[in-house]
Coordinates of C-alpha atoms in Angstrom, one line a residue:
X109 CA -86.5 -58.1 43.7
X110 CA -84.9 -57.6 40.2
X111 CA -80.5 -57.4 40.2
X112 CA -81.1 -54.1 39.0
X113 CA -79.3 -53.4 35.3
X114 CA -75.9 -51.3 35.2
X115 CA -75.4 -52.7 38.7
X116 CA -72.7 -55.8 38.8
X117 CA -71.5 -57.4 41.7
X118 CA -68.3 -58.1 44.3
X119 CA -68.7 -61.6 43.2
X120 CA -70.7 -63.9 39.8
X121 CA -71.6 -67.7 39.5
X122 CA -68.4 -68.0 37.2
X123 CA -66.3 -66.7 40.6
X124 CA -68.6 -68.8 42.9
X125 CA -67.6 -72.0 41.3
X126 CA -64.3 -71.5 40.2
X127 CA -64.4 -71.0 43.9
X128 CA -66.0 -74.1 44.6
X129 CA -63.4 -75.7 42.9
X130 CA -60.2 -73.9 44.4
X131 CA -61.9 -74.5 48.4
X132 CA -62.9 -78.2 47.7
X133 CA -60.2 -80.0 48.9
X134 CA -60.3 -78.5 52.1
X135 CA -63.8 -78.2 52.8
X136 CA -66.6 -80.7 54.5
X137 CA -69.6 -80.6 51.9
X138 CA -71.6 -80.6 55.2
X139 CA -75.9 -82.5 55.3
X140 CA -78.8 -81.5 54.3
X141 CA -80.9 -82.7 57.7
X142 CA -85.3 -82.2 58.4
X143 CA -87.3 -82.0 61.3
X144 CA -90.1 -83.6 61.5
X145 CA -91.4 -81.3 64.5
X146 CA -90.1 -78.1 62.9
X147 CA -91.7 -78.9 59.4
X148 CA -94.5 -79.5 61.7
X149 CA -94.1 -76.2 63.3
X150 CA -93.3 -73.2 60.7
X151 CA -96.5 -75.5 58.5
X152 CA -93.9 -76.3 55.6
X153 CA -90.5 -78.8 54.5
X154 CA -87.8 -77.8 56.3
X155 CA -83.5 -79.3 54.4
X156 CA -81.8 -77.8 57.4
X157 CA -78.1 -76.7 55.7
X158 CA -75.0 -78.6 58.4
X159 CA -72.8 -75.4 58.6
X160 CA -72.1 -76.0 62.1
X161 CA -70.3 -79.3 60.8
X162 CA -68.6 -77.7 58.8
X163 CA -64.1 -77.5 59.4
X164 CA -63.8 -75.4 62.1
X165 CA -67.9 -75.6 62.9
X166 CA -68.4 -73.1 60.4
X167 CA -70.1 -71.1 56.8
X168 CA -67.3 -68.6 56.8
X169 CA -64.6 -71.7 56.5
X170 CA -65.5 -71.3 53.0
X171 CA -64.3 -67.3 52.1
X172 CA -62.1 -67.9 54.4
X173 CA -59.9 -70.7 52.1
X174 CA -61.5 -68.7 48.6
X175 CA -59.4 -65.9 49.9
X176 CA -56.0 -67.2 51.4
X177 CA -56.4 -69.7 48.2
X178 CA -56.5 -66.4 45.7
X179 CA -52.9 -64.9 47.5
X180 CA -50.2 -64.4 44.5
X181 CA -47.4 -66.3 46.0
X182 CA -45.8 -62.3 47.0
X183 CA -48.7 -61.3 48.7
X184 CA -48.9 -64.8 50.3
X185 CA -45.7 -65.3 51.7
X186 CA -46.4 -61.7 53.8
X187 CA -49.1 -63.1 55.7
X188 CA -52.7 -62.4 56.6
X189 CA -54.3 -59.9 58.9
X190 CA -58.4 -60.3 59.8
X191 CA -60.8 -58.7 62.5
X192 CA -63.2 -61.1 64.2
X193 CA -65.3 -62.3 67.0
X194 CA -64.9 -65.7 65.7
X195 CA -66.0 -67.6 63.3
X196 CA -64.0 -65.5 60.7
X197 CA -60.7 -65.4 63.2
X198 CA -61.2 -68.7 63.2
X199 CA -61.3 -69.9 58.9
X200 CA -58.3 -67.8 58.7
X201 CA -56.7 -69.1 61.0
X202 CA -56.4 -72.4 59.3
X203 CA -56.8 -71.7 55.7
X204 CA -53.7 -69.2 56.2
X205 CA -52.4 -73.4 58.2
X206 CA -53.4 -74.4 55.1
X207 CA -51.6 -73.0 52.7
X208 CA -48.4 -72.5 56.0
X209 CA -48.4 -68.9 56.0
X210 CA -48.8 -66.2 59.5
X211 CA -52.2 -65.1 60.7
X212 CA -52.9 -61.8 62.9
X213 CA -56.2 -61.9 63.9
X214 CA -58.2 -59.1 65.6
X215 CA -60.4 -60.1 68.7
X216 CA -62.7 -57.4 70.9
X217 CA -61.4 -59.0 74.3
X218 CA -65.1 -60.0 75.2
X219 CA -64.5 -63.0 72.2
X220 CA -65.8 -65.8 74.0
X221 CA -63.5 -67.3 75.5
X222 CA -63.5 -70.9 73.4
X223 CA -62.8 -69.1 69.2
X224 CA -60.2 -67.3 70.9
X225 CA -58.7 -71.3 72.4
X226 CA -59.5 -72.3 68.8
X227 CA -57.9 -69.0 66.7
X228 CA -54.9 -69.7 69.2
X229 CA -55.0 -73.4 68.0
X230 CA -54.0 -73.3 64.2
X231 CA -51.1 -71.3 65.1
X232 CA -52.5 -68.1 64.6
X233 CA -51.8 -64.0 65.8
X234 CA -54.2 -62.8 69.0
X235 CA -54.4 -58.9 69.2
X236 CA -56.5 -57.7 71.4
X237 CA -59.1 -55.0 71.0
X238 CA -61.9 -52.9 72.5
X239 CA -64.8 -54.7 71.0
X240 CA -65.5 -51.8 68.7
X241 CA -66.1 -51.9 65.6
X242 CA -64.2 -48.6 64.6
X243 CA -61.1 -50.4 67.0
X244 CA -61.4 -53.2 65.0
X245 CA -60.9 -51.5 62.0
X246 CA -58.0 -49.8 63.8
X247 CA -56.6 -52.5 65.7
X248 CA -56.5 -54.7 62.1
X249 CA -55.3 -52.3 59.9
X250 CA -52.2 -51.1 62.7
X251 CA -50.8 -55.1 62.3
X252 CA -51.2 -54.8 58.9
X253 CA -48.8 -51.2 58.3
X254 CA -46.3 -53.4 60.9
X255 CA -46.4 -55.9 59.5
X256 CA -46.8 -56.0 56.0
X257 CA -49.7 -58.5 55.9
X258 CA -52.8 -58.3 53.6
X259 CA -55.9 -57.5 55.0
X260 CA -58.7 -59.9 54.8
X261 CA -61.8 -58.1 55.9
X262 CA -64.8 -60.9 57.4
X263 CA -67.3 -60.6 54.8
X264 CA -66.3 -57.0 53.0
X265 CA -64.0 -58.8 49.6
X266 CA -64.7 -60.8 46.1
X267 CA -63.7 -63.6 47.6
X268 CA -64.7 -63.5 51.3
X269 CA -68.2 -63.6 49.3
X270 CA -67.6 -65.7 46.0
X271 CA -65.8 -68.5 48.5
X272 CA -69.5 -68.6 50.9
X273 CA -71.9 -68.6 47.4
X274 CA -70.7 -72.2 46.4
X275 CA -73.1 -72.6 49.8
X276 CA -75.6 -71.8 47.0
X277 CA -74.6 -74.2 45.4
X278 CA -74.2 -77.1 47.3
X279 CA -78.3 -76.5 48.6
X280 CA -79.8 -76.4 44.8
X281 CA -77.8 -79.8 44.0
X282 CA -78.9 -81.4 47.9
X283 CA -82.6 -80.1 47.4
X284 CA -83.0 -79.3 43.6
X285 CA -87.4 -78.8 44.2
X286 CA -85.9 -75.3 46.4
X287 CA -88.3 -72.5 46.8
X288 CA -86.7 -70.4 48.8
X289 CA -83.1 -70.1 50.8
X290 CA -83.7 -69.0 54.3
X291 CA -80.7 -67.5 56.3
X292 CA -78.6 -65.3 58.8
X293 CA -77.7 -62.4 58.2
X294 CA -74.1 -59.9 59.8
X295 CA -72.3 -58.5 56.9
X296 CA -73.9 -59.6 54.3
X297 CA -71.2 -62.0 52.6
X298 CA -73.2 -64.8 53.0
X299 CA -76.0 -63.4 52.1
X300 CA -74.4 -62.2 48.8
X301 CA -72.8 -65.7 47.6
X302 CA -75.7 -67.1 47.7
X303 CA -78.7 -64.1 46.6
X304 CA -75.4 -64.1 43.8
X305 CA -75.2 -68.3 42.7
X306 CA -79.1 -69.3 43.8
X307 CA -81.1 -66.2 41.2
X308 CA -78.2 -67.5 38.7
X309 CA -79.2 -71.3 39.1
X310 CA -82.2 -70.8 40.3
X311 CA -84.0 -67.0 39.1
X312 CA -88.0 -67.9 40.9
X313 CA -85.4 -68.9 44.2
X314 CA -86.5 -67.0 47.3
X315 CA -83.7 -65.0 49.1
X316 CA -84.8 -64.0 52.9
X317 CA -82.1 -62.6 55.5
X318 CA -82.7 -62.6 59.2
X319 CA -81.8 -60.5 61.7
X320 CA -81.6 -59.8 65.5
X321 CA -83.1 -56.8 66.4
X322 CA -80.4 -55.6 68.5
X323 CA -78.7 -55.3 65.2
X324 CA -81.1 -55.0 62.4
X325 CA -78.7 -52.9 60.7
X326 CA -79.6 -54.1 56.4
X327 CA -83.2 -53.7 57.0
X328 CA -83.0 -50.3 58.3
X329 CA -81.3 -49.6 55.1
X330 CA -83.6 -51.4 53.3
X331 CA -86.5 -48.8 54.3
X332 CA -83.8 -46.3 54.7
X333 CA -83.0 -47.3 50.5
X334 CA -79.3 -46.7 51.7
X335 CA -76.4 -47.9 54.1
X336 CA -77.3 -46.8 57.2
X337 CA -74.9 -47.6 60.5
X338 CA -76.4 -48.2 63.8
X339 CA -74.1 -47.4 66.4
X340 CA -73.4 -50.3 69.1
X341 CA -75.6 -53.5 67.7
X342 CA -76.1 -55.4 70.4
X343 CA -77.6 -59.5 70.1
X344 CA -76.7 -62.4 72.0
X345 CA -76.5 -63.6 68.1
X346 CA -72.3 -62.3 68.3
X347 CA -72.2 -63.4 65.1
X348 CA -74.5 -61.3 63.8
X349 CA -72.8 -57.9 65.3
X350 CA -71.3 -56.5 62.2
X351 CA -72.9 -53.8 59.9
X352 CA -73.2 -54.8 56.0
X353 CA -70.4 -53.7 54.1
X354 CA -69.8 -51.9 51.2
X355 CA -69.2 -54.6 48.3
X356 CA -72.2 -56.8 51.2
X357 CA -74.7 -53.7 50.4
X358 CA -76.1 -54.5 46.7
X359 CA -76.6 -57.6 46.9
X360 CA -78.7 -56.9 50.0
X361 CA -80.5 -54.3 48.3
X362 CA -81.6 -55.9 45.5
X363 CA -81.3 -59.9 45.4
X364 CA -83.0 -60.5 48.8
X365 CA -86.7 -61.1 48.6
X366 CA -87.3 -60.0 52.3
X367 CA -85.0 -58.8 55.4
X368 CA -86.7 -60.1 58.7
X369 CA -86.5 -58.6 62.3
X370 CA -86.4 -61.6 65.6
X371 CA -85.7 -60.7 68.7
X372 CA -83.2 -62.1 71.2
X373 CA -85.3 -63.9 72.5
X374 CA -87.4 -65.6 70.0
X375 CA -83.4 -66.9 69.0
X376 CA -82.6 -68.8 72.1
X377 CA -85.6 -70.4 72.1
X378 CA -85.6 -71.6 68.3
X379 CA -81.7 -72.4 69.3
X380 CA -83.0 -74.8 72.8
X381 CA -86.0 -76.1 70.2
X382 CA -83.5 -76.9 67.8
X383 CA -81.3 -78.5 70.2
X384 CA -83.7 -80.5 72.5
X385 CA -85.3 -81.3 69.1
X386 CA -82.8 -82.9 66.3
X387 CA -80.2 -83.0 68.8
X388 CA -77.2 -80.7 67.4
X389 CA -75.5 -77.9 69.3
X390 CA -76.5 -74.6 67.0
X391 CA -74.6 -71.7 67.5
X392 CA -77.4 -67.6 68.4
X393 CA -76.3 -66.6 65.0
X394 CA -77.5 -70.2 64.0
X395 CA -81.6 -69.9 65.0
X396 CA -82.4 -66.6 63.3
X397 CA -83.1 -68.0 60.4
X398 CA -84.9 -70.6 63.2
X399 CA -87.0 -68.7 65.0
X400 CA -87.7 -66.1 62.0
X401 CA -89.7 -69.6 60.2
X402 CA -91.6 -70.6 63.6
X403 CA -92.6 -66.8 64.7
X404 CA -93.5 -65.4 61.6
X405 CA -94.4 -68.8 58.8
X406 CA -97.8 -66.7 57.2
X407 CA -94.1 -63.7 55.7
X408 CA -93.2 -67.9 54.2
X409 CA -94.7 -68.0 51.0
X410 CA -92.9 -71.3 49.9
X411 CA -93.3 -74.4 50.8
X412 CA -89.8 -75.7 50.7
X413 CA -87.6 -73.8 52.6
X414 CA -83.8 -74.3 53.2
X415 CA -82.5 -73.2 56.2
X416 CA -78.7 -72.1 56.9
X417 CA -77.6 -73.5 60.2
X418 CA -74.1 -71.5 59.9
X419 CA -72.4 -72.1 62.7
X420 CA -72.1 -74.3 65.8
X421 CA -69.3 -72.4 68.4
X422 CA -70.8 -72.0 71.5
X423 CA -69.3 -70.9 74.2
X424 CA -70.4 -74.0 76.7
X425 CA -69.6 -71.7 80.1
X426 CA -71.5 -69.1 79.0
X427 CA -75.7 -71.6 77.7
X428 CA -78.4 -69.0 77.9
X429 CA -80.4 -72.3 79.9

């Protein structure tokens, strides 16, 4: 799909380059990993972007750090608030700590214990709520009103999208001759930023998002030609249960070459394979693009494919295997 004429997105190549400079002292340039076993199974060359080794164990620190460091002095003093089941919560808590400001994080009661402990470890105040998106949003808005804190949502924010887009700049420097980037798709912040930067730098680059079948909002929305909300998304990939945002929908609609859907069994199988063969801990959300490459290799014309391993925050007490 090409950039629709007259459509302007929430981020640009310039805002993503600026974000990279801003966050550089505070985030890691993560490694590219390879696996001959996975190359053989997928029938192509795979380059795994190890965001599981990023600070807070996930790519989310890129967007959160950019958003917090972009705040004016006056706004920063008010503190920040967000709602998140985990990785963005940790990322925002770390970013606030880095800037020396207060952070309030609304988390569903069902959030993995390990994620809540990490958020509190970074010094943020956790406020729990019922495990539904409306409850999360209502609670975050209430906390914002009570405290005066600035709301920084998990993905639907220009500075967050620009921060996540820094992934594309790194990947294309690390693997210049690339045909495609495949990544998990939840709220769409990563796909938006990566697609905006990736297509600007290399128009032939294919951008592919992968969703769990129980949370396939983007695939349904693209089919319908409008943003559709799923009432109760469900998947083992707890990081991908958010719906597509108002700001992330246009890039997901216009710039993604494909959105694929995989079921939970395939996700867990891919996660286990990565643990076994690559000896790295990834969370189920990060295994979704691997599952798609193993399950449906015929859909990928691309020979050299970057795969974003988005995070490695697993509740070790609740392992599925």
